[in-house]
Amino acid sequence: MSTAANLAHRDPNCLFCKIIAGQIPSTKVYEDDEIFAFHDIHPWAPVHFLMVPKLHLPSLAQVDDTHATLLGRMMVLAPRLAMAQGCLPYPDGGFRVVTNTGKGGGQEVHHLHIHVMGGPRPWLRG
Ligand code: AMP
Ligand code: ZN
């Protein structure tokens, strides 16, 4: 599937597809043609945002080799956005990156997302 076809793929019933499309409001942290990032509505930490591919993928369980560049871009972007959002520098500061996958993994929203959490402790959770 071409990149353009991938990016056109949305699930009309998906909460995060609706956020990406601007149909549901969010506090945007970052956007490019493949990736969208926004504040988590129930933050665990002083900094807590979600990074999502614009492509609707239900979870990490559905990724394959065609997604390697996209996922790599997200991981490379995570530390830059974390610092910009107020995470403290490594090694005394840092941040947590989490991707819950499936019911067993605690996933509630079935559009692949990376939680990025950080900032001064104590945190509300975690
Ligand atoms: P997960 O349990 O990994 O699927 O995480 C889903 C996350 O989405 C939770 O941390 C929720 O707080 C967050 N969330 C749910 N609805 C919204 C929303 N409308 N805007 C921002 N974050 C949301
Ligand atoms: Zn979606």
PDB file of C-alpha atoms and ligand atoms in Angstrom, residues 15-16 19 24-26 38-44 48 50 99-100 106-110 113 115, ligand 1:
ATOM      1  CA  LEU A  15     -11.798   8.302  19.039  1.00  0.00           C
ATOM      2  CA  PHE A  16      -8.210   9.092  18.062  1.00  0.00           C
ATOM      3  CA  ILE A  19      -9.105  13.771  17.320  1.00  0.00           C
ATOM      4  CA  ILE A  24     -13.039  16.050  18.768  1.00  0.00           C
ATOM      5  CA  PRO A  25     -10.981  18.798  20.436  1.00  0.00           C
ATOM      6  CA  SER A  26      -7.514  18.126  21.818  1.00  0.00           C
ATOM      7  CA  PHE A  38      -1.762  15.700  22.010  1.00  0.00           C
ATOM      8  CA  HIS A  39      -2.176  15.964  25.783  1.00  0.00           C
ATOM      9  CA  ASP A  40      -3.694  12.980  27.569  1.00  0.00           C
ATOM     10  CA  ILE A  41      -7.034  14.051  29.049  1.00  0.00           C
ATOM     11  CA  HIS A  42      -6.274  12.209  32.336  1.00  0.00           C
ATOM     12  CA  PRO A  43      -2.556  12.840  32.912  1.00  0.00           C
ATOM     13  CA  TRP A  44      -0.544  10.584  35.193  1.00  0.00           C
ATOM     14  CA  HIS A  48       1.684  13.319  29.710  1.00  0.00           C
ATOM     15  CA  LEU A  50       0.077  10.726  23.429  1.00  0.00           C
ATOM     16  CA  THR A  99       2.352   1.444  24.598  1.00  0.00           C
ATOM     17  CA  ASN A 100      -0.447  -0.633  26.105  1.00  0.00           C
ATOM     18  CA  GLY A 106      -4.400  -2.442  29.541  1.00  0.00           C
ATOM     19  CA  GLN A 107      -5.252  -0.810  26.193  1.00  0.00           C
ATOM     20  CA  GLU A 108      -8.490   1.184  26.248  1.00  0.00           C
ATOM     21  CA  VAL A 109      -8.355   3.110  22.964  1.00  0.00           C
ATOM     22  CA  HIS A 110      -7.717   0.856  19.987  1.00  0.00           C
ATOM     23  CA  HIS A 113      -0.503   5.281  20.664  1.00  0.00           C
ATOM     24  CA  HIS A 115       2.218   7.538  26.091  1.00  0.00           C
TER      25      HIS A 115
HETATM   26  P1  AMP B   1      -4.710   3.312  26.797  1.00  0.00           P
HETATM   27  O1  AMP B   1      -5.279   2.809  28.092  1.00  0.00           O
HETATM   28  O2  AMP B   1      -3.233   3.012  26.654  1.00  0.00           O
HETATM   29  O3  AMP B   1      -5.511   2.856  25.606  1.00  0.00           O
HETATM   30  O4  AMP B   1      -4.743   4.884  26.883  1.00  0.00           O
HETATM   31  C1  AMP B   1      -5.777   5.657  26.385  1.00  0.00           C
HETATM   32  C2  AMP B   1      -5.520   7.042  26.897  1.00  0.00           C
HETATM   33  O5  AMP B   1      -6.339   7.925  26.163  1.00  0.00           O
HETATM   34  C3  AMP B   1      -5.865   7.238  28.381  1.00  0.00           C
HETATM   35  O6  AMP B   1      -4.693   7.642  29.091  1.00  0.00           O
HETATM   36  C4  AMP B   1      -6.921   8.332  28.356  1.00  0.00           C
HETATM   37  O7  AMP B   1      -6.795   9.248  29.412  1.00  0.00           O
HETATM   38  C5  AMP B   1      -6.680   8.991  27.023  1.00  0.00           C
HETATM   39  N1  AMP B   1      -7.845   9.646  26.451  1.00  0.00           N
HETATM   40  C6  AMP B   1      -9.105   9.161  26.340  1.00  0.00           C
HETATM   41  N2  AMP B   1      -9.908  10.060  25.734  1.00  0.00           N
HETATM   42  C7  AMP B   1      -9.129  11.130  25.450  1.00  0.00           C
HETATM   43  C8  AMP B   1      -9.370  12.391  24.822  1.00  0.00           C
HETATM   44  N3  AMP B   1     -10.590  12.742  24.368  1.00  0.00           N
HETATM   45  N4  AMP B   1      -8.347  13.268  24.718  1.00  0.00           N
HETATM   46  C9  AMP B   1      -7.117  12.937  25.182  1.00  0.00           C
HETATM   47  N5  AMP B   1      -6.816  11.758  25.769  1.00  0.00           N
HETATM   48  C10 AMP B   1      -7.810  10.876  25.906  1.00  0.00           C
END
